[in-house]
Short mmCIF file of C-alpha atoms and ligand atoms in Angstrom, two decimals:
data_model
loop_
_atom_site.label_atom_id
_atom_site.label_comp_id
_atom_site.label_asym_id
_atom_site.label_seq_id
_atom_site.Cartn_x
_atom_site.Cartn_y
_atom_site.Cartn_z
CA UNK A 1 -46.80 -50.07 202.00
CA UNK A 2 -48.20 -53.34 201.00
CA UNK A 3 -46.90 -56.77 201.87
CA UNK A 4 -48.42 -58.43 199.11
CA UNK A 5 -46.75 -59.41 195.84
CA UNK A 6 -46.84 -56.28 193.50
CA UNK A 7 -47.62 -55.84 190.04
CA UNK A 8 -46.05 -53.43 187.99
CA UNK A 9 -45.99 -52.01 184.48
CA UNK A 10 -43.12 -49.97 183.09
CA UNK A 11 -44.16 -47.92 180.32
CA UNK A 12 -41.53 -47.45 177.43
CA UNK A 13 -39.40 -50.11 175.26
CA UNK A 14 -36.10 -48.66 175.25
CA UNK A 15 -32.25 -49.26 177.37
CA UNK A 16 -33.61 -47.77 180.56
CA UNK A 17 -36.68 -49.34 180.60
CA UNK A 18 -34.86 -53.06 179.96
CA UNK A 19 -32.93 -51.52 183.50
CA UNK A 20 -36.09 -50.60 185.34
CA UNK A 21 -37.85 -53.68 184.73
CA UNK A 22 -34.72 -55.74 185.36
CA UNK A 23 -33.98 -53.92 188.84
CA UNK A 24 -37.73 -53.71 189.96
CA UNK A 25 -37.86 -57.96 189.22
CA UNK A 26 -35.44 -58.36 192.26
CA UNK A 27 -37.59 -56.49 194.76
CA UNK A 28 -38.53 -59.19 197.20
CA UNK A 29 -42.10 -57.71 196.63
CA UNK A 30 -42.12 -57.51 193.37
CA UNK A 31 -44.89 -60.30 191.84
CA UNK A 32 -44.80 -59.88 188.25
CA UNK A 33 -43.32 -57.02 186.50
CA UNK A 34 -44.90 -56.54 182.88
CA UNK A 35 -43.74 -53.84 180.18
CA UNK A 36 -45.48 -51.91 177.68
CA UNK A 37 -44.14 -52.82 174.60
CA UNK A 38 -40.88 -53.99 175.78
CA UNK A 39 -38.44 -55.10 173.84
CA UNK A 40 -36.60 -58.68 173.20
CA UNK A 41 -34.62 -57.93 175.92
CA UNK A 42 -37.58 -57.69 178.26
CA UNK A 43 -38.96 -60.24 176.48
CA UNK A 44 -36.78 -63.19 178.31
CA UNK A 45 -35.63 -61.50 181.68
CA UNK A 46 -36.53 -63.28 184.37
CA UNK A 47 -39.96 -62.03 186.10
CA UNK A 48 -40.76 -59.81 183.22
CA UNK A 49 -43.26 -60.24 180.57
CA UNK A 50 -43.80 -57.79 177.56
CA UNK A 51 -47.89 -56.91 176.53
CA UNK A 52 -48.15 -55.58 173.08
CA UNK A 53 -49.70 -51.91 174.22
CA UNK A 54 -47.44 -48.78 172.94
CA UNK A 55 -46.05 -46.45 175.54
CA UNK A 56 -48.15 -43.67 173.81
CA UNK A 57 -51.07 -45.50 173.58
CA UNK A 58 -52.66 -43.89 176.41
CA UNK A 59 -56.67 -45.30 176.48
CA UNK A 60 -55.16 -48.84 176.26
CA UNK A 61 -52.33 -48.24 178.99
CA UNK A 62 -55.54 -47.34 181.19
CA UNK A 63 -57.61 -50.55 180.16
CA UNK A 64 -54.45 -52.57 180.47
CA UNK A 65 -53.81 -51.68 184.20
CA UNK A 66 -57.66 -52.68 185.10
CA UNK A 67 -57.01 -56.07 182.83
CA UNK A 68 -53.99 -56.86 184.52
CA UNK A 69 -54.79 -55.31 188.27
CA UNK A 70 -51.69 -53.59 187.77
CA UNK A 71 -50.33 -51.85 191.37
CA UNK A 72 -47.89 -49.12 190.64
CA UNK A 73 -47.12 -47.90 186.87
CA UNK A 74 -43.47 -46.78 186.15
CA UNK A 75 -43.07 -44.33 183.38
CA UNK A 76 -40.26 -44.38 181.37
CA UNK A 77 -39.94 -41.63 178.07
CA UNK A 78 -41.46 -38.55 178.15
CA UNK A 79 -43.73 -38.59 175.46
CA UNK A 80 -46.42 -40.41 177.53
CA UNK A 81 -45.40 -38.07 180.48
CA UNK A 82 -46.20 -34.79 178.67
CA UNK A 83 -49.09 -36.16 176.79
CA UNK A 84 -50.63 -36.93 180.60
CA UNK A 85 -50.47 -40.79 180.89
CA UNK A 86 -50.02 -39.70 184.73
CA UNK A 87 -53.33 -37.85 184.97
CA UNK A 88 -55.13 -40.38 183.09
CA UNK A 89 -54.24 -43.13 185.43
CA UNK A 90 -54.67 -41.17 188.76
CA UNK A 91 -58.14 -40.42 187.09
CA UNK A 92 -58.80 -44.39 186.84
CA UNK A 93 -57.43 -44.69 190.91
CA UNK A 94 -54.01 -46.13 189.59
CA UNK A 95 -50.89 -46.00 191.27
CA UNK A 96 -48.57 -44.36 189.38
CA UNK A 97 -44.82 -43.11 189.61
CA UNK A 98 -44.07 -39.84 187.36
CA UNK A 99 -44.64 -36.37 186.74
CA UNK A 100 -48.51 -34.87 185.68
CA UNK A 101 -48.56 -33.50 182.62
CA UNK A 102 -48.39 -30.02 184.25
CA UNK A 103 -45.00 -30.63 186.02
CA UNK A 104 -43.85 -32.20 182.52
CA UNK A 105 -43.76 -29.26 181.20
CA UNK A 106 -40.74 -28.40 182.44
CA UNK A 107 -39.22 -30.80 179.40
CA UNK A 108 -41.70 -30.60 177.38
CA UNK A 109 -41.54 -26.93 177.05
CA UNK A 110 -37.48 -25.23 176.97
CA UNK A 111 -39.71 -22.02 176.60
CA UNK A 112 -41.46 -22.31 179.74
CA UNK A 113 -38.42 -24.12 181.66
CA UNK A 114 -36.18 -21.01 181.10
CA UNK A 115 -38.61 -18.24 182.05
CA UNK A 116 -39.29 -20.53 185.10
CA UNK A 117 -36.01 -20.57 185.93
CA UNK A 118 -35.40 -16.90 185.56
CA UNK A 119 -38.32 -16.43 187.84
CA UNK A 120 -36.96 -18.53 190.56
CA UNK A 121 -33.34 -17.30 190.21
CA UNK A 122 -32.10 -21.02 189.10
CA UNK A 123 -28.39 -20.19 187.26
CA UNK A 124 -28.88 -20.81 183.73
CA UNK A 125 -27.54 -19.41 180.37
CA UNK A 126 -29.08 -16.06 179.12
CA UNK A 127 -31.69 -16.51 176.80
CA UNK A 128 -34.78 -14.82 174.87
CA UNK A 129 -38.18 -16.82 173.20
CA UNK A 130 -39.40 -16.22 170.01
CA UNK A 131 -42.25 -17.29 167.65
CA UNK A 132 -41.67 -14.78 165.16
CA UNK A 133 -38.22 -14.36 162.86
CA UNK A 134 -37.69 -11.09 162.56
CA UNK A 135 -37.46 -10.59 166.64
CA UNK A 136 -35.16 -13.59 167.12
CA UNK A 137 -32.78 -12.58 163.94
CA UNK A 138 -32.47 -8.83 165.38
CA UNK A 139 -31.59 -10.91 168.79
CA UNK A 140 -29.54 -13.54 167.15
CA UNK A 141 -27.04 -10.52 166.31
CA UNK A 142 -26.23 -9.33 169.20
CA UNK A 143 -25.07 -12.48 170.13
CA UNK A 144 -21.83 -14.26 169.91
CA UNK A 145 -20.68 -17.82 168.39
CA UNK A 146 -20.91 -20.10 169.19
CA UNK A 147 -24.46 -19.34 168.85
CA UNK A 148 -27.34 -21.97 170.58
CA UNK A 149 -30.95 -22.32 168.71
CA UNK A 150 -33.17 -24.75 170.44
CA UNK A 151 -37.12 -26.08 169.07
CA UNK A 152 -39.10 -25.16 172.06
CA UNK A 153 -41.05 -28.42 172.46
CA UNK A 154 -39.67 -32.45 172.29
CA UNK A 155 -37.92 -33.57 169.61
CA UNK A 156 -36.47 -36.57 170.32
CA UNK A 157 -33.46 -34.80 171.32
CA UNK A 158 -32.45 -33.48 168.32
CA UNK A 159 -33.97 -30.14 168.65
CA UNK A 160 -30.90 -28.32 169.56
CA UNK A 161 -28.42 -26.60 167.15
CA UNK A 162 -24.94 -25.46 168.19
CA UNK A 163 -22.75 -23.67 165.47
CA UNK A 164 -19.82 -20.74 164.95
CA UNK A 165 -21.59 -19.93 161.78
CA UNK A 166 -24.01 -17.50 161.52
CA UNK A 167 -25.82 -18.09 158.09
CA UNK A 168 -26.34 -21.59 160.13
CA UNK A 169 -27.90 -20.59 162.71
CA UNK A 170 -30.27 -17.99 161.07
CA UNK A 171 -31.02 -21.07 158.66
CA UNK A 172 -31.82 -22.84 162.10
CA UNK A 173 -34.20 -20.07 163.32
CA UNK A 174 -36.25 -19.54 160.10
CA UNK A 175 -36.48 -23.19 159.31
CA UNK A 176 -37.62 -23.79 162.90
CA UNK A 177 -40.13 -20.84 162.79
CA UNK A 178 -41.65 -21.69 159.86
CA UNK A 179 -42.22 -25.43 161.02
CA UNK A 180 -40.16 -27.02 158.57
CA UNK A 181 -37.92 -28.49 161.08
CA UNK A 182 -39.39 -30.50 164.18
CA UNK A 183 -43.08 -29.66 163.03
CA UNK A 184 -44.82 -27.89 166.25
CA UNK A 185 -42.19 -28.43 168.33
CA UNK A 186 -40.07 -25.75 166.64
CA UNK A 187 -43.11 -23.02 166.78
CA UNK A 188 -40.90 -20.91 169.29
CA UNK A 189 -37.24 -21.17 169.76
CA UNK A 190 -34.96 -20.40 172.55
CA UNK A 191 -32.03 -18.74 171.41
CA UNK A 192 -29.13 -18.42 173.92
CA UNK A 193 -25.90 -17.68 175.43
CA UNK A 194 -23.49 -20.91 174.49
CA UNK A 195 -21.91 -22.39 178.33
CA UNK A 196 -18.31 -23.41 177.76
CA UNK A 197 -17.53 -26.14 180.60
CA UNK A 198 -18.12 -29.96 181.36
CA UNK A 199 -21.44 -31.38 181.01
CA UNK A 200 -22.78 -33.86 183.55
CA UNK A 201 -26.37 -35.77 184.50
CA UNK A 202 -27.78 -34.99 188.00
CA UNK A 203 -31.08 -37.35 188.50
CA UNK A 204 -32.91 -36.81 191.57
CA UNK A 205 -36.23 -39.04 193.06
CA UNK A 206 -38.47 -36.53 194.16
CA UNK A 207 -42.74 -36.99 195.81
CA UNK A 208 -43.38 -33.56 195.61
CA UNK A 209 -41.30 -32.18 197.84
CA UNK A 210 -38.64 -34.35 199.18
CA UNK A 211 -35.62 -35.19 196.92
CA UNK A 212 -33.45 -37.75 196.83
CA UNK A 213 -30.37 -37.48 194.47
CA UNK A 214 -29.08 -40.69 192.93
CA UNK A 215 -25.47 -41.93 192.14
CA UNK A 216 -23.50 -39.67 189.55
CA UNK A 217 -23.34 -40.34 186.33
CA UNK A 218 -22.02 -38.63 182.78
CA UNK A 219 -23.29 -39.44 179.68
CA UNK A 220 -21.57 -38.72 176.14
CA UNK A 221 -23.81 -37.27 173.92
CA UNK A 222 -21.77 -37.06 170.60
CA UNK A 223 -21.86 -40.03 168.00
CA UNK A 224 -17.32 -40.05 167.52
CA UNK A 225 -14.68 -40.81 169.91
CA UNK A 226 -13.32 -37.66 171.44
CA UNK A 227 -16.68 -35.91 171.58
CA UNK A 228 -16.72 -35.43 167.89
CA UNK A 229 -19.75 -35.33 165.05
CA UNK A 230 -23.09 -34.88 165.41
CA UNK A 231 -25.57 -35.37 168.83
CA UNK A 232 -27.42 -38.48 169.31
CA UNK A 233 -29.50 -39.48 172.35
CA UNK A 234 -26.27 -40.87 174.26
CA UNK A 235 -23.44 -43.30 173.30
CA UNK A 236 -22.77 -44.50 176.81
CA UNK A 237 -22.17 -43.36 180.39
CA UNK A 238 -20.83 -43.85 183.63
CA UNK A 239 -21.10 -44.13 187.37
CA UNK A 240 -20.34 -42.26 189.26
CA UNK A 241 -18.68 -39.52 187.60
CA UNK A 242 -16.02 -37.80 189.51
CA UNK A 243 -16.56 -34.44 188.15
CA UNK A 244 -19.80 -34.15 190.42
CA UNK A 245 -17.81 -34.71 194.08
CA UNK A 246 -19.31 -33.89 197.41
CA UNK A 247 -19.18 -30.62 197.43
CA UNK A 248 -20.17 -30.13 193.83
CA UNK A 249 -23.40 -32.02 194.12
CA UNK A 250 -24.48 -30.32 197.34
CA UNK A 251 -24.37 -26.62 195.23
CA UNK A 252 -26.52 -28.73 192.80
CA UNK A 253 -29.01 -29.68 195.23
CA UNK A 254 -28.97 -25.75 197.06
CA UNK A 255 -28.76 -23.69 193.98
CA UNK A 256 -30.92 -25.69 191.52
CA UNK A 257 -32.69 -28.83 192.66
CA UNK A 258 -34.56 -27.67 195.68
CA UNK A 259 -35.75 -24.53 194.26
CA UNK A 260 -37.00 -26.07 191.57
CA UNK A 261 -38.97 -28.50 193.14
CA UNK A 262 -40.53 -25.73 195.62
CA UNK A 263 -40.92 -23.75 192.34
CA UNK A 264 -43.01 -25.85 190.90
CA UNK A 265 -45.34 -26.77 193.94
CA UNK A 266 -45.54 -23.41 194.23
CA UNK A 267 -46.64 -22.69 191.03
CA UNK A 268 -49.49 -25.83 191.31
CA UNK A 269 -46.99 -28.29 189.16
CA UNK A 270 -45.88 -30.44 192.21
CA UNK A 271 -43.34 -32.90 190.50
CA UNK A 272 -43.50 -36.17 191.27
CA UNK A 273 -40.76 -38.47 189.45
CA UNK A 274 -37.69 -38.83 188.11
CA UNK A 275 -36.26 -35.26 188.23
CA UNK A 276 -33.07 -35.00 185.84
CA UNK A 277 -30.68 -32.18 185.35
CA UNK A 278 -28.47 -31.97 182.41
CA UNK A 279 -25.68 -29.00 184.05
CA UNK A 280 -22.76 -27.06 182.33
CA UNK A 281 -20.16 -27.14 185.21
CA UNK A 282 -17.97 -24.22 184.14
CA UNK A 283 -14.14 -24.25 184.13
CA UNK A 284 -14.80 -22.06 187.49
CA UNK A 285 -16.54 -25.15 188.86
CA UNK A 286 -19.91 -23.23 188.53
CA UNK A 287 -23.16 -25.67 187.77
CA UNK A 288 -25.83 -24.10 185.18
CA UNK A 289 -28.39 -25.86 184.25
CA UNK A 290 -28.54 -26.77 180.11
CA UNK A 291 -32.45 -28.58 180.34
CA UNK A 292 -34.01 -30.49 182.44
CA UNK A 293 -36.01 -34.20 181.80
CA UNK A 294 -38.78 -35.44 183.38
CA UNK A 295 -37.60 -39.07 183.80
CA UNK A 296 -34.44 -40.87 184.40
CA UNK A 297 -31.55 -40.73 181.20
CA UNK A 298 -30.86 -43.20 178.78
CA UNK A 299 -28.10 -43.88 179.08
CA UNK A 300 -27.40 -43.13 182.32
CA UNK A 301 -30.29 -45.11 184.13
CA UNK A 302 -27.99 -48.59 182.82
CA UNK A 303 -24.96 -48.14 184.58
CA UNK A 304 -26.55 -45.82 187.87
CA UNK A 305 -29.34 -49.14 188.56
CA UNK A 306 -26.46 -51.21 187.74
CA UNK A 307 -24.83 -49.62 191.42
CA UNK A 308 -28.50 -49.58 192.94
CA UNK A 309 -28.06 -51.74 196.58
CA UNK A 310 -31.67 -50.50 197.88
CA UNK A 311 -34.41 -52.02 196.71
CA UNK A 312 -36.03 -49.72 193.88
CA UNK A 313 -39.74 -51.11 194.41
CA UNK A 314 -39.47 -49.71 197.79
CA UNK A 315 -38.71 -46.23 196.99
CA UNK A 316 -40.85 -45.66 193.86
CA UNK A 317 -43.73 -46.62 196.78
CA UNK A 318 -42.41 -44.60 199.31
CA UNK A 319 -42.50 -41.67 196.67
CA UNK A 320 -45.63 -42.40 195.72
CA UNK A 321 -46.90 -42.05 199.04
CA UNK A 322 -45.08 -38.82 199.89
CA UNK A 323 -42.72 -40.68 202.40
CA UNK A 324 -38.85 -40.14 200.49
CA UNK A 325 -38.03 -38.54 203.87
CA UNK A 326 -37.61 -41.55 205.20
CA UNK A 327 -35.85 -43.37 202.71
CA UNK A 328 -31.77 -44.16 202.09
CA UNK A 329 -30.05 -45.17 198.97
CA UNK A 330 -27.04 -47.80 198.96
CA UNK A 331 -24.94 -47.85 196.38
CA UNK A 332 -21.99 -50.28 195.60
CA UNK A 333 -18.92 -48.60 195.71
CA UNK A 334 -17.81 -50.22 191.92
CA UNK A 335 -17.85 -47.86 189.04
CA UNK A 336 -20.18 -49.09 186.25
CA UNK A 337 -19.46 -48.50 182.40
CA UNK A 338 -22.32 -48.53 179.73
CA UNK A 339 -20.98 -48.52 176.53
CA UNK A 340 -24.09 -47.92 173.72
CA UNK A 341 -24.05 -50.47 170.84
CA UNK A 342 -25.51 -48.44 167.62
CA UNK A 343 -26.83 -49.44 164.29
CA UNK A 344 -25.60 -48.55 160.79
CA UNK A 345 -26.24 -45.01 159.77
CA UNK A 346 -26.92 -43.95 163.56
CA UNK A 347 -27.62 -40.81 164.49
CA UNK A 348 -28.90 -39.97 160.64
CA UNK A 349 -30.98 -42.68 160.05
CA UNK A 350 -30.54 -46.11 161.75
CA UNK A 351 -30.25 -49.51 159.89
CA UNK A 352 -32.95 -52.09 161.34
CA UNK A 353 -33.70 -55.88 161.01
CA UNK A 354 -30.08 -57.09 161.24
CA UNK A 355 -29.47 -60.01 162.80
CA UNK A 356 -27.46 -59.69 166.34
CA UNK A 357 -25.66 -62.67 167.51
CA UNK A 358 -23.49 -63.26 170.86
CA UNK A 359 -26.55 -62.61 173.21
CA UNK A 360 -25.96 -65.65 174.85
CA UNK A 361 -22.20 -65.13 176.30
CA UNK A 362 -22.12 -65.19 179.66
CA UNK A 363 -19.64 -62.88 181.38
CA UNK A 364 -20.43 -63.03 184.84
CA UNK A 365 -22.73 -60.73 187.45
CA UNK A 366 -20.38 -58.22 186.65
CA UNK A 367 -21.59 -57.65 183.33
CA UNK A 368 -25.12 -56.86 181.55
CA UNK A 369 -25.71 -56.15 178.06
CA UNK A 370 -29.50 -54.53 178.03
CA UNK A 371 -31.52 -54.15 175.11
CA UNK A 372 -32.97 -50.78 173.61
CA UNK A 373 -33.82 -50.88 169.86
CA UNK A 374 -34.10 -54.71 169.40
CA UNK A 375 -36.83 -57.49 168.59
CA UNK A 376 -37.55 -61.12 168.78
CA UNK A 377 -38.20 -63.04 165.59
CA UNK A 378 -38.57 -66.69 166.54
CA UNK A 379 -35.05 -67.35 168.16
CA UNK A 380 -33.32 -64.60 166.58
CA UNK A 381 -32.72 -61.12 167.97
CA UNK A 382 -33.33 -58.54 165.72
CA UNK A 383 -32.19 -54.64 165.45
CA UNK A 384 -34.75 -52.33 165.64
CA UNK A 385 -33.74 -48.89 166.63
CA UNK A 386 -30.99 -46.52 166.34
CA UNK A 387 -29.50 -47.63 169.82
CA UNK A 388 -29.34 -50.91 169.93
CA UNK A 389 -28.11 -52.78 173.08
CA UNK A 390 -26.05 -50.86 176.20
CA UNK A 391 -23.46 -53.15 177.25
CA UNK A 392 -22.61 -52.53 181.04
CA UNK A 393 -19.59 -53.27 183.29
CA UNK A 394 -18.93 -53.51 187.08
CA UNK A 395 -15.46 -52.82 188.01
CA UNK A 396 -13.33 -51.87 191.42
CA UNK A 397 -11.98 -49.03 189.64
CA UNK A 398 -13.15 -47.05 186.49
CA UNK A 399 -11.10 -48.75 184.50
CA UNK A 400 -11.86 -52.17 185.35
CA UNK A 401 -15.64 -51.58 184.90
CA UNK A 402 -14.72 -49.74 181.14
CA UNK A 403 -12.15 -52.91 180.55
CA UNK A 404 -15.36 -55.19 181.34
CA UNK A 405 -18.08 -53.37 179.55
CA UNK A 406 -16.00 -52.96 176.23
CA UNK A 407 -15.63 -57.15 177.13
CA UNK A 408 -19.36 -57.83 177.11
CA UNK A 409 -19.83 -54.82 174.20
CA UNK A 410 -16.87 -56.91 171.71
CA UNK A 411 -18.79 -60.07 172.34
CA UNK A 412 -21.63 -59.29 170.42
CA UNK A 413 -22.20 -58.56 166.29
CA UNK A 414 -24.77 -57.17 164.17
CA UNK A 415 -23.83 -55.90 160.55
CA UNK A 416 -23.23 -51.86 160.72
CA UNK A 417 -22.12 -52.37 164.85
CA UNK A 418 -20.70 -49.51 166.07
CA UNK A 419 -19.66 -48.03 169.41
CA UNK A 420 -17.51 -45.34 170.99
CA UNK A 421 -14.35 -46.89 172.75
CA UNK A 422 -13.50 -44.01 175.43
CA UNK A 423 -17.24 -44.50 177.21
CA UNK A 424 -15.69 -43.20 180.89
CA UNK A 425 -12.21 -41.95 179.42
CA UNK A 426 -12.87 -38.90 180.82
CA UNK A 427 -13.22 -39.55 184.52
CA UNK A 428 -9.71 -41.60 183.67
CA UNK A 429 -8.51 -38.26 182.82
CA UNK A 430 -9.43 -36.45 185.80
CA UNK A 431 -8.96 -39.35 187.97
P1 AMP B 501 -30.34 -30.02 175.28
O1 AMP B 501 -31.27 -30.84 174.45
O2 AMP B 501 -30.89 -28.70 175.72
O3 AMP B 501 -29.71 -30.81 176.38
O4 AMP B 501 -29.08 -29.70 174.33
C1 AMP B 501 -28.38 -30.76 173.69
C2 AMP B 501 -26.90 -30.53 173.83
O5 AMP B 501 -26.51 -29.29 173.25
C3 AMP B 501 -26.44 -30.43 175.27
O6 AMP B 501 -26.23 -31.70 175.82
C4 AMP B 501 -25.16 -29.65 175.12
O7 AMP B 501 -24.10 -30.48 174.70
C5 AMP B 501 -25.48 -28.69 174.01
N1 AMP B 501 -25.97 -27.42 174.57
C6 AMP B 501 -27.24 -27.06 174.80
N2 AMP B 501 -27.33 -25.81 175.30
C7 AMP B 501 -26.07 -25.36 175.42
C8 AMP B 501 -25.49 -24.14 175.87
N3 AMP B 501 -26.24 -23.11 176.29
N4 AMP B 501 -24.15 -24.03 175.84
C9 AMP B 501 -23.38 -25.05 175.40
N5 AMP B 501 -23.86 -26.21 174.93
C10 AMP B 501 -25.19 -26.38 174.94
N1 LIG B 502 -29.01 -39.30 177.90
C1 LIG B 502 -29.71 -38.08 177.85
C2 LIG B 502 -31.16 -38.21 177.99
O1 LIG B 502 -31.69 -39.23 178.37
O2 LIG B 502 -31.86 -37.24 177.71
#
């Protein structure tokens, strides 16, 4: 590991990126931390400077690593991470944390991730691929509702359909098939078995072969209070989340984390990265896994660097270079709250250029709002995206940090503003 001043570049311009690039400024190593685009958030944190390159701009990510003599690239999304960024830049002889495009296939592709999982005996929900409609209609009967259709490939995490009805979901199959919804994306499907339970995040670091799990967290995926309307990317989340104790997380890391990772070095798709699980944890207290990303959750990565201790420069190196063996995460024992400001019209189609004012309150260390969909015009701040800001709270107990973070979230306005207000009501509940 070097002793020199680093430079880093996180690709992406979205909540967690705004936490990676905040967290990887306070490394002690850590020279100057640039981000590609960035938003206005990243814009004025201290130690981090946004360059006008987009994250799937691959050609001028490479050029802009030799411009800059950039030391270790971070990825964030994974559009970059399935399109190869990785490759390309251990082509050029950069340093670079994340999955190859080969080992991103395991988001990129449901398809692929379930028969790998069946392969490798990882507990998952029964399931059959199809590219053609007849095959997955005569399969879609002899199924039961709920009934789950999924697009095979990315799609911005809306490529997932979950309905009682059955004219709806054969709508969902032959609109998918015939690439009227999600484009290429929904040229196969994955229809299968719906997982009653509780849903939680399980994000591992992992070089290859070593993993590391980090802090707990849950995010809430539906738009309403109470888990109600439609999915969007996340409306907040929480750390740690009691539904994952000890025990729990150790089944996690036996029955589906380690064999993954050998799975995939064994099958020449060593993973390298940000390794996230998205599990059912039946009412039996059984884990299943519902998909897996590629790269650390947004929401989630907000509220889980917010507990960070250990220096995060440190360990993306020591993955880099294989060494996560040696390496120990600290963790503050506070819960952290992220509660998701959203524009108008979010999940459907987001409101942008309204004007967001109460940036500049200052609540303390134990509060940070961080940007997502916003941008800088002049002074002014900007909405730009369907997720706008993730306003974050450190607290002794759960409650404290949720009584902070919906603080720091009521402090700020934009026309349209609107959040969830029971972001971490349900570890209350269990607590
Ligand atoms: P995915 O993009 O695969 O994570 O799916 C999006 C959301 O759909 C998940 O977060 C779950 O809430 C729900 N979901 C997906 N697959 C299943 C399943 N087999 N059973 C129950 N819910 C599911
Ligand atoms: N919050 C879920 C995700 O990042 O996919």
């Amino acid at each position: 590991m070097s002793t020199d001043k680093q430079t880093i570049l996180v690709v992406g311009g979205g909540g967690r990126e705004h936490a990676l690039a905040w967290k990887l400024a306070q490394s002690p190593r850590a020279g100057s931390v640039l981000v590609a685009p960035g938003n206005a958030g990243t814009a004025t944190e201290a130690g981090v400077r946004n360059v006008d390159v987009g994250a799937e701009d691959l050609p001028g990510l490479v050029r802009l690593c030799a411009d800059e003599a950039v030391d270790l690239v971070v990825v964030g999304p994974e559009a970059p991470l399935a399109a190869g960024l990785v490759d390309r830049l251990e082509e050029a002889g950069v340093r670079v944390f994340g999955p190859r495009q080969a080992a991103a296939e395991l988001e990129a592709s449901k398809a692929f991730t379930k028969d790998f999982l069946a392969r490798h005996q990882v507990p998952t929900a029964a399931y059959g691929n199809f590219d053609d409609a007849a095959t997955a209609l005569q399969f879609l009967t002899n199924m039961a509702p709920p009934y789950v259709i999924k697009a095979d490939g990315l799609a911005a995490g809306k490529g997932v359909v979950v309905t009682e009805d059955y004219a709806e979901a054969e709508a969902a199959v032959r609109d998918m098939l015939s690439g009227n919804r999600f484009g290429a994306a929904g040229a196969r499907v994955v229809i299968e078995e719906f997982l009653p339970g509780e849903e939680a995040s399980f994000i591992a670091v992992v070089d290859g072969e070593t993993l590391l799990p980090l802090a707990s967290s849950q995010d809430h995926k539906r738009v309403g209070d109470g888990d109600s309307g439609p999915n969007t990317g996340g409306m907040g989340a929480y750390s740690p989340a009691p539904v994952l104790d000890d025990a729990l997380q150790a089944r996690v890391m036996d029955e589906i984390m380690r064999p993954v990772v050998r799975g995939l070095a064994a099958e020449g798709r060593r993973f390298r990265g940000f390794l996230y699980c998205g599990l059912m944890i039946a009412p039996d207290g059984t884990p299943k896994v519902v998909e897996f990303n590629v790269r650390l959750g947004d929401p989630e990565t907000q509220p889980i660097l917010m507990r960070l201790e250990s220096d995060l420069l440190s360990l993306l190196e020591a993955a880099v270079d294989g060494e996560l063996e040696a390496q120990t995460l600290r963790w503050t024992e506070q819960s952290c709250v992220g509660v998701v400001l959203a524009a108008e019209h979010y999940p459907a189609s987001p409101a942008k250029g309204d004007v967001i004012s109460g940036l500049e309150t200052d609540l303390g260390p134990q509060t940070k709002v961080f940007h997502a969909g916003t941008r800088a015009d002049g002074d002014t701040v900007l909405t730009a995206g369907g997720r706008v800001l993730c306003a974050c709270g450190l607290g002794d107990t759960l409650a404290q940090a949720q009584e902070r973070a919906y603080v720091a979230a009521d402090a700020i306005s934009f026309r349209g503003m609107h959040c969830r207000r029971d972001i971490g009501s349900r570890g209350l509940n269990r607590d």
